[in-house]
Amino acid sequence: MFKKTTKITPSQQPVAVIGAGIAGIATAARLAAAGHPVTVFEAGPTFGGKMQQFALPGGYRFDAGPSLFTLPQLVDDIFRLAGRRPEDYFRYERLDPITQYFFADGTRLTAWADAGEFATEVEAKLGTPAAEVTQFLSRAGKAYDATAGTFLHKSLHKAGTYFSPETLKAVAALPQLGLLGTMHQRHETAFGQDARLVQLFDRYATYNGSDPYQAPATLSMIPHLEHGIGAFYPEGGIYAIAESLQRLATEFGVKFRYNEAVEEIIIADKQVTGLRTALDVYDFGRVVSNMDVVPTYRRLLPHQPAPERTLAQPRSSSALIFYWGIARGFPELDVHNIFFSADYQAEFKAIFEEKTVADDVTVYVNITSKKTPADAPPSHENWFVMVNVPHDQGQDWDALTQKTRATVLRKLSQALGTDIEPLIAAEKTWTPPGIAADTSSFGGALYGSSSNNPLAAFLRHPNFSGRLDGLYFCGGSVHPGGGIPLCLLSAKIVSSLINEG
């Protein structure tokens, strides 16, 4: 048990991190490298959160959750901060192509990594002039460069952020960059002559669990992450990210206490003084919650007023995931594959308004055995098959899962000209209630609150408590948002706040 004294300097102050998800691990590693004694409390038996791995009978390995990796420098930066060489812990390669697209009308399109090559492919397959695509991607890059430093790398809940020249420049750039209105409006303006291309760019709203028909046009900069910076594949799969950072954290003395769920964050006179588990009461002057912000308040701070307006923000989408061991190879598929629905608007209406799963769905298939052959037996593949669905609000998920599985099998079988179901040699399913139970994500929402609001970035919970000294937050349910890069940025923001005292 850690005991606080008045002689402890900020850089020596013991810190507790609740939850060993990717943001919690990254926060622990950053703080330990800065000299803090850090203890991570994890309710489960191991680290990773949604970034778990597992195997199915027959020799199929799967990454359970995230599957796309962008901005790898955010991982490398943590190793460099610690004075270590990133390549000694973690290696990755740039994907090319990035994605294989299958449209409802039978059109197939390859998203090459190079923006110019991708634009040429679009012109050849969809008819939109390549120059229009490259111009759109160029503006997305300029928008990212103008805004990311302010809106992603800094706290939006500190006054100093808004008085910097960088922030004023970012805000002034938004109208010039065509980032007013919704994502869909932005894409229709750019590519209205081809609904397929509009649909392709609209899908980037799903990268943070949002609806392109509601989400702000600022999210139209997301394609720049892939075609401007790159999409990457970690050697060994996505789990390797969590594994490498956990190794680094351990080398810097971080203690991981698994199977020890935190039951309460202890507060005295609006100051964090420690936390309680079933095993003990621990003294800490600083606590970082990597748990979803809703259960953090509801379960761990039951006697403290909660920020009800923030907690009531609309949730992001969740996922229905089928993990299939497939008993043959499909050379026409790559690591990332998208099979689009015929009516995208109806699909998002079902998710965000009707709180159900549409009759026709867009299907994402991730196949890591394309890069890591050992993830499946010879001539077999490991298919991570995901459909975007609403977060859990008591729907009949048994019925929805059965219906959606049949829909997915019909769609994939038709697109690939092969009956898929007889090829399934091993299977597992993850539903929104299962995601909620396994990861403490409220309702199984993958990204906390959605971004279906122009002010969504400002309505997210901050990375610190405005009422309780010593309480901080990281992870996908708080600023700057969900997904691997934003979770890593939340860790960067939190560790900076703590190091600054």
XYZ file of C-alpha atoms in Angstrom:
501
model
C 0.000 0.000 0.000
C 1.293 3.454 -0.977
C 1.370 6.126 1.722
C 1.311 9.782 0.762
C 3.618 12.321 2.434
C 3.929 16.053 2.005
C 7.538 15.584 0.792
C 6.588 13.734 -2.378
C 7.254 15.789 -5.513
C 4.906 15.643 -8.521
C 7.321 13.420 -10.451
C 7.428 10.955 -7.548
C 3.724 10.904 -6.739
C 2.301 7.361 -6.894
C -0.477 6.993 -9.467
C -3.166 4.347 -9.796
C -4.590 3.495 -13.216
C -7.946 1.732 -13.345
C -8.119 -0.569 -16.348
C -5.415 -2.105 -18.538
C -6.897 -1.127 -21.896
C -4.571 0.428 -24.446
C -5.038 3.948 -23.026
C -4.411 2.720 -19.486
C -1.243 0.874 -20.493
C 0.040 3.849 -22.491
C -0.685 6.222 -19.595
C 1.104 3.920 -17.165
C 4.142 3.641 -19.452
C 4.368 7.409 -19.955
C 4.035 8.171 -16.251
C 6.510 5.482 -15.213
C 9.051 6.794 -17.726
C 8.615 10.209 -16.093
C 9.449 8.764 -12.667
C 6.045 8.033 -11.132
C 5.455 4.767 -9.293
C 2.401 3.361 -11.112
C 0.012 0.536 -10.274
C -2.583 -0.660 -12.793
C -5.690 -2.358 -11.438
C -7.428 -4.624 -13.947
C -10.670 -6.502 -13.285
C -9.828 -9.162 -15.857
C -7.057 -11.756 -15.987
C -4.834 -9.871 -18.440
C -4.171 -6.575 -20.226
C -5.500 -5.192 -23.508
C -9.163 -4.321 -22.916
C -10.842 -4.557 -26.328
C -7.357 -5.196 -27.735
C -7.374 -8.860 -26.715
C -6.421 -11.910 -28.725
C -7.818 -15.429 -28.619
C -7.717 -18.703 -30.539
C -10.434 -20.975 -31.862
C -10.097 -24.749 -32.260
C -8.266 -25.764 -35.387
C -5.481 -23.195 -35.179
C -7.225 -19.861 -35.825
C -5.923 -16.766 -33.977
C -7.959 -13.549 -33.796
C -7.580 -9.994 -32.573
C -10.820 -9.516 -30.668
C -11.402 -5.808 -31.164
C -9.628 -3.050 -33.102
C -8.322 -4.088 -36.515
C -7.138 -0.916 -38.273
C -3.877 0.741 -37.262
C -3.036 4.334 -38.197
C -0.640 6.952 -36.779
C 1.963 4.400 -35.594
C 4.200 7.268 -34.508
C 1.957 7.650 -31.456
C 3.206 4.244 -30.303
C 6.797 4.924 -31.343
C 6.742 8.209 -29.400
C 6.164 6.366 -26.124
C 9.263 4.236 -26.605
C 11.347 7.242 -27.603
C 10.053 9.139 -24.557
C 11.337 6.249 -22.455
C 14.719 6.327 -24.209
C 14.132 3.028 -25.992
C 14.273 2.068 -29.663
C 10.722 1.355 -30.897
C 11.881 -1.363 -33.283
C 13.256 -3.373 -30.363
C 9.696 -3.761 -29.102
C 7.316 -3.239 -31.988
C 7.431 -3.506 -35.787
C 4.890 -2.781 -38.465
C 4.522 -2.376 -42.215
C 2.536 0.018 -44.370
C -0.381 -1.633 -46.137
C -0.784 -1.375 -49.873
C -3.516 -1.819 -50.851
C -5.425 -0.576 -47.821
C -8.928 -1.912 -48.531
C -10.838 -3.941 -51.091
C -14.317 -2.449 -51.668
C -17.309 -4.433 -52.942
C -20.334 -2.304 -53.862
C -23.935 -3.505 -53.962
C -24.080 -3.157 -57.765
C -21.161 -5.577 -58.181
C -18.449 -2.945 -58.676
C -15.109 -3.753 -57.069
C -12.515 -1.121 -56.216
C -9.045 -1.328 -54.698
C -8.028 1.474 -52.331
C -4.323 1.822 -53.027
C -2.227 3.554 -50.370
C -0.868 6.242 -52.686
C -3.439 9.009 -53.123
C -2.693 9.401 -56.817
C -2.926 5.683 -57.520
C -6.167 5.491 -55.538
C -7.593 8.428 -57.511
C -6.678 6.723 -60.791
C -8.452 3.559 -59.600
C -11.562 5.593 -58.723
C -11.608 7.192 -62.159
C -11.244 3.803 -63.876
C -13.888 2.004 -61.790
C -16.359 4.738 -60.816
C -15.818 7.433 -63.437
C -15.058 10.341 -61.098
C -12.055 12.299 -62.445
C -8.859 11.497 -60.578
C -8.132 15.197 -60.118
C -11.299 15.627 -58.045
C -10.281 12.788 -55.728
C -6.724 14.045 -55.247
C -8.032 17.558 -54.593
C -10.420 16.226 -51.951
C -7.664 14.234 -50.235
C -5.316 17.220 -50.375
C -7.890 19.393 -48.596
C -8.411 16.629 -46.033
C -4.676 16.704 -45.352
C -4.668 20.481 -44.957
C -7.639 20.256 -42.577
C -5.856 17.640 -40.487
C -2.647 19.628 -40.340
C -4.548 22.777 -39.352
C -6.656 21.240 -36.593
C -5.116 18.057 -35.157
C -2.547 19.821 -32.988
C -5.294 21.732 -31.196
C -8.322 19.457 -31.183
C -6.626 16.081 -30.712
C -3.318 16.648 -28.928
C -4.506 19.096 -26.275
C -7.214 19.255 -23.655
C -10.272 21.126 -24.921
C -11.224 21.831 -21.328
C -8.293 24.057 -20.380
C -8.629 27.777 -21.053
C -5.046 28.037 -22.247
C -5.839 25.878 -25.271
C -8.167 28.523 -26.703
C -5.862 31.496 -26.419
C -3.019 30.050 -28.422
C -2.301 31.304 -31.968
C -2.518 27.685 -33.138
C -6.135 27.401 -31.977
C -7.216 30.649 -33.560
C -5.612 29.556 -36.803
C -7.411 26.191 -36.677
C -10.827 27.743 -36.096
C -10.309 30.295 -38.858
C -9.391 27.529 -41.309
C -12.628 25.528 -40.978
C -14.849 27.506 -43.403
C -12.077 27.747 -46.000
C -11.599 24.004 -45.881
C -15.275 23.281 -46.574
C -15.774 21.703 -43.177
C -19.156 23.184 -42.324
C -22.306 21.040 -42.459
C -22.360 17.242 -42.208
C -19.959 14.650 -43.548
C -22.507 13.427 -46.064
C -23.180 16.950 -47.309
C -19.462 17.502 -47.723
C -19.073 14.297 -49.719
C -22.159 14.926 -51.851
C -20.806 18.352 -52.728
C -17.503 16.811 -53.759
C -18.736 13.610 -55.443
C -22.486 13.919 -55.892
C -22.286 12.470 -59.380
C -21.518 8.998 -57.978
C -23.359 7.688 -54.933
C -20.827 4.864 -54.586
C -17.934 7.263 -53.982
C -20.039 9.278 -51.548
C -20.750 6.032 -49.688
C -17.065 5.131 -49.623
C -16.108 8.402 -47.947
C -19.213 8.401 -45.716
C -18.040 5.152 -44.151
C -15.228 6.960 -42.329
C -17.869 8.124 -39.845
C -17.831 4.561 -38.517
C -14.225 5.057 -37.419
C -15.606 6.755 -34.309
C -19.022 5.103 -34.227
C -20.973 7.962 -35.800
C -23.553 8.628 -38.518
C -22.286 10.484 -41.630
C -25.743 11.997 -42.114
C -25.411 13.731 -38.718
C -21.672 13.888 -37.968
C -19.876 17.176 -38.690
C -17.916 17.607 -41.899
C -14.710 17.964 -39.881
C -14.602 14.161 -39.827
C -14.051 14.264 -43.590
C -10.354 14.661 -42.817
C -10.145 11.027 -41.603
C -9.243 9.588 -45.060
C -6.003 11.575 -44.825
C -4.878 9.225 -42.062
C -4.900 6.364 -44.569
C -3.985 7.955 -47.907
C -1.811 10.787 -46.582
C -0.056 9.140 -43.638
C -0.812 5.463 -44.149
C -2.596 2.416 -42.800
C -0.324 -0.122 -41.145
C -0.203 -3.717 -40.003
C 1.648 -4.559 -36.775
C 3.880 -7.607 -36.909
C 1.893 -10.238 -35.004
C -1.432 -8.399 -35.249
C -3.074 -5.565 -33.337
C -2.509 -7.328 -30.005
C 1.207 -6.639 -30.473
C 0.550 -2.952 -29.737
C -0.778 -3.662 -26.248
C 1.817 -6.382 -25.678
C 4.771 -4.127 -26.523
C 3.554 -1.226 -24.354
C 2.809 -3.542 -21.444
C 6.352 -4.897 -21.700
C 7.753 -1.344 -21.665
C 5.605 -0.365 -18.694
C 6.721 -3.421 -16.745
C 10.381 -2.637 -17.455
C 9.829 0.796 -15.890
C 8.384 -0.741 -12.742
C 4.647 -0.548 -13.413
C 2.810 -3.089 -11.272
C -0.169 -4.825 -12.871
C -2.733 -6.217 -10.457
C -4.980 -8.525 -12.492
C -8.299 -9.975 -11.333
C -8.555 -7.071 -8.872
C -11.488 -4.876 -9.779
C -11.656 -1.410 -8.248
C -14.882 -1.036 -6.278
C -14.614 2.596 -5.221
C -12.464 5.673 -5.718
C -12.063 7.186 -2.268
C -12.637 10.922 -1.905
C -12.086 13.217 1.094
C -12.770 16.970 0.904
C -12.969 16.839 -2.912
C -9.520 15.235 -3.090
C -8.721 11.722 -4.279
C -7.110 9.817 -1.419
C -7.082 6.283 -2.770
C -9.176 3.402 -3.973
C -10.759 0.251 -2.631
C -10.836 -3.251 -4.062
C -12.144 -6.470 -2.540
C -8.604 -7.209 -1.370
C -7.458 -3.942 0.209
C -7.680 -0.170 0.477
C -4.830 1.673 -1.251
C -3.601 5.230 -0.721
C -3.139 7.266 -3.918
C -3.269 10.993 -4.429
C -3.805 10.568 -8.157
C -6.074 8.106 -9.914
C -6.564 7.711 -13.677
C -9.696 5.897 -14.817
C -9.408 4.024 -18.108
C -12.871 2.613 -17.438
C -15.752 4.024 -19.479
C -16.751 7.306 -17.881
C -20.362 6.179 -17.214
C -19.530 3.180 -14.992
C -16.684 5.178 -13.456
C -19.232 7.557 -11.965
C -22.066 5.080 -11.417
C -19.991 2.316 -9.815
C -16.805 3.869 -8.471
C -18.042 7.307 -7.367
C -21.550 6.514 -6.103
C -21.514 9.286 -3.487
C -20.245 12.030 -5.798
C -22.370 14.241 -8.077
C -22.047 13.050 -11.672
C -21.870 15.278 -14.774
C -25.291 14.150 -15.936
C -25.364 16.213 -19.126
C -22.085 14.679 -20.243
C -23.094 11.146 -19.302
C -26.358 11.568 -21.208
C -24.653 12.289 -24.545
C -25.849 9.898 -27.293
C -23.792 6.725 -27.429
C -21.727 5.642 -30.377
C -22.538 2.543 -32.368
C -21.466 -0.891 -31.202
C -20.551 -3.958 -33.205
C -21.781 -7.446 -33.892
C -18.710 -9.539 -34.662
C -18.497 -13.054 -36.074
C -15.114 -14.734 -35.826
C -14.952 -17.450 -38.458
C -12.253 -19.953 -39.266
C -12.679 -20.365 -43.040
C -11.586 -23.650 -44.611
C -10.147 -22.221 -47.842
C -8.354 -19.170 -49.134
C -9.791 -16.214 -51.062
C -7.075 -14.513 -53.123
C -9.445 -11.694 -54.124
C -9.614 -10.553 -50.489
C -6.972 -8.618 -48.548
C -6.416 -7.663 -44.907
C -9.280 -5.116 -44.972
C -12.438 -5.686 -47.030
C -15.752 -3.797 -47.158
C -19.011 -5.128 -48.629
C -21.426 -2.190 -48.858
C -25.188 -2.175 -48.347
C -27.442 -0.844 -51.105
C -29.016 1.854 -48.896
C -26.510 3.444 -46.529
C -28.931 6.028 -45.153
C -31.413 3.329 -44.164
C -28.604 1.426 -42.449
C -27.616 4.392 -40.283
C -31.248 5.266 -39.589
C -31.723 1.754 -38.237
C -28.676 2.106 -35.976
C -29.185 5.598 -34.570
C -32.941 6.204 -34.793
C -34.612 2.804 -34.753
C -31.977 1.199 -32.477
C -31.932 -1.995 -34.497
C -30.042 -3.689 -37.331
C -31.064 -2.954 -40.916
C -32.252 -5.694 -43.273
C -29.266 -4.936 -45.509
C -25.962 -4.193 -43.792
C -22.427 -3.174 -44.675
C -19.991 -5.942 -43.768
C -16.328 -5.492 -42.830
C -14.047 -8.519 -43.128
C -10.560 -8.388 -41.596
C -8.159 -11.259 -42.383
C -4.862 -11.098 -40.496
C -3.694 -14.430 -41.913
C -3.048 -12.521 -45.153
C -0.049 -10.989 -43.341
C 0.508 -13.504 -40.542
C 0.000 -16.955 -42.106
C 0.306 -18.655 -38.717
C -3.050 -17.092 -37.733
C -4.810 -19.865 -39.691
C -3.985 -23.403 -40.880
C -2.417 -23.744 -44.347
C -4.842 -22.724 -47.143
C -7.340 -21.486 -44.517
C -8.160 -17.932 -43.348
C -9.280 -16.261 -40.110
C -12.210 -13.941 -40.831
C -13.131 -11.175 -38.394
C -16.581 -10.259 -39.739
C -18.102 -7.086 -38.284
C -21.386 -5.235 -38.719
C -22.046 -1.803 -37.187
C -25.052 -2.010 -34.855
C -26.618 0.137 -32.107
C -25.355 -0.030 -28.559
C -27.275 -2.278 -26.214
C -30.533 -0.875 -24.933
C -32.248 -4.172 -24.186
C -32.796 -5.326 -27.773
C -33.343 -9.040 -28.473
C -29.745 -9.723 -29.464
C -30.269 -13.455 -29.919
C -32.836 -12.767 -32.643
C -30.849 -9.890 -34.166
C -27.669 -11.967 -34.217
C -29.374 -14.890 -35.947
C -31.006 -12.601 -38.531
C -27.807 -10.622 -39.184
C -25.681 -13.749 -39.514
C -27.976 -15.003 -42.266
C -27.857 -11.591 -43.986
C -24.071 -11.497 -43.833
C -23.708 -15.001 -45.221
C -26.030 -14.198 -48.159
C -24.150 -10.973 -48.928
C -20.679 -12.500 -48.777
C -21.701 -15.614 -50.686
C -23.226 -13.542 -53.476
C -20.297 -11.120 -53.706
C -17.677 -13.885 -53.716
C -19.613 -16.428 -55.777
C -19.115 -19.104 -53.112
C -21.380 -20.545 -50.431
C -19.583 -19.392 -47.289
C -21.463 -21.193 -44.519
C -20.137 -24.718 -45.293
C -16.608 -23.298 -45.085
C -16.961 -22.152 -41.457
C -14.748 -24.563 -39.506
C -14.743 -22.623 -36.210
C -16.921 -19.804 -34.902
C -17.388 -17.337 -32.078
C -19.671 -14.296 -31.761
C -19.330 -11.026 -29.799
C -22.495 -8.981 -29.278
C -23.005 -5.511 -27.743
C -24.053 -6.986 -24.367
C -20.954 -9.184 -24.464
C -18.741 -6.215 -25.276
C -20.300 -4.290 -22.382
C -19.781 -7.170 -19.951
C -16.220 -7.933 -21.063
C -14.884 -4.368 -21.319
C -17.114 -2.221 -19.026
C -18.101 -0.168 -22.085
C -21.499 1.356 -21.323
C -24.048 -0.410 -23.537
C -21.198 -1.916 -25.518
C -20.708 1.435 -27.290
C -17.272 1.140 -28.875
C -16.345 4.822 -28.770
C -18.216 6.197 -25.761
C -20.408 8.989 -27.063
C -21.000 9.487 -30.774
C -19.842 12.482 -32.807
C -23.289 13.164 -34.261
C -23.165 16.774 -33.173
C -21.028 19.739 -34.305
C -20.094 20.325 -30.669
C -19.484 16.657 -29.845
C -15.749 17.174 -29.307
C -16.474 19.806 -26.670
C -19.208 17.746 -24.984
C -16.983 14.758 -24.338
C -15.852 14.288 -20.775
C -12.518 16.051 -20.126
C -9.363 14.179 -19.190
C -9.593 15.476 -15.629
C -12.271 16.123 -13.044
C -13.285 19.714 -12.527
C -14.558 18.927 -9.030
C -12.232 16.306 -7.608
C -8.524 17.002 -7.329
C -6.328 14.128 -8.405
C -8.890 12.375 -10.635
C -8.111 11.901 -14.338
C -9.650 10.041 -17.269
C -8.271 8.361 -20.373
C -9.653 6.035 -23.033
C -12.262 6.061 -25.754
C -15.141 7.490 -23.700
C -13.373 10.794 -22.988
C -11.495 13.442 -24.986
C -10.353 13.154 -27.734
C -12.375 9.994 -28.517
C -12.297 6.308 -29.393
C -10.060 4.228 -31.616
C -6.397 3.371 -31.134
C -4.865 6.746 -32.096
C -7.258 8.833 -30.005
C -6.894 6.537 -26.997
C -3.118 6.948 -27.243
C -3.577 10.709 -27.448
C -5.762 10.660 -24.331
C -2.864 8.955 -22.550
C -0.515 11.672 -23.762
C -2.847 14.423 -22.521
C -3.398 12.815 -19.105
C 0.269 12.148 -18.483
C 1.076 15.755 -19.391
C -1.559 17.035 -16.965
C -0.158 14.903 -14.160
C 3.470 15.711 -14.900
C 2.654 19.405 -14.873
C 1.277 18.955 -11.386
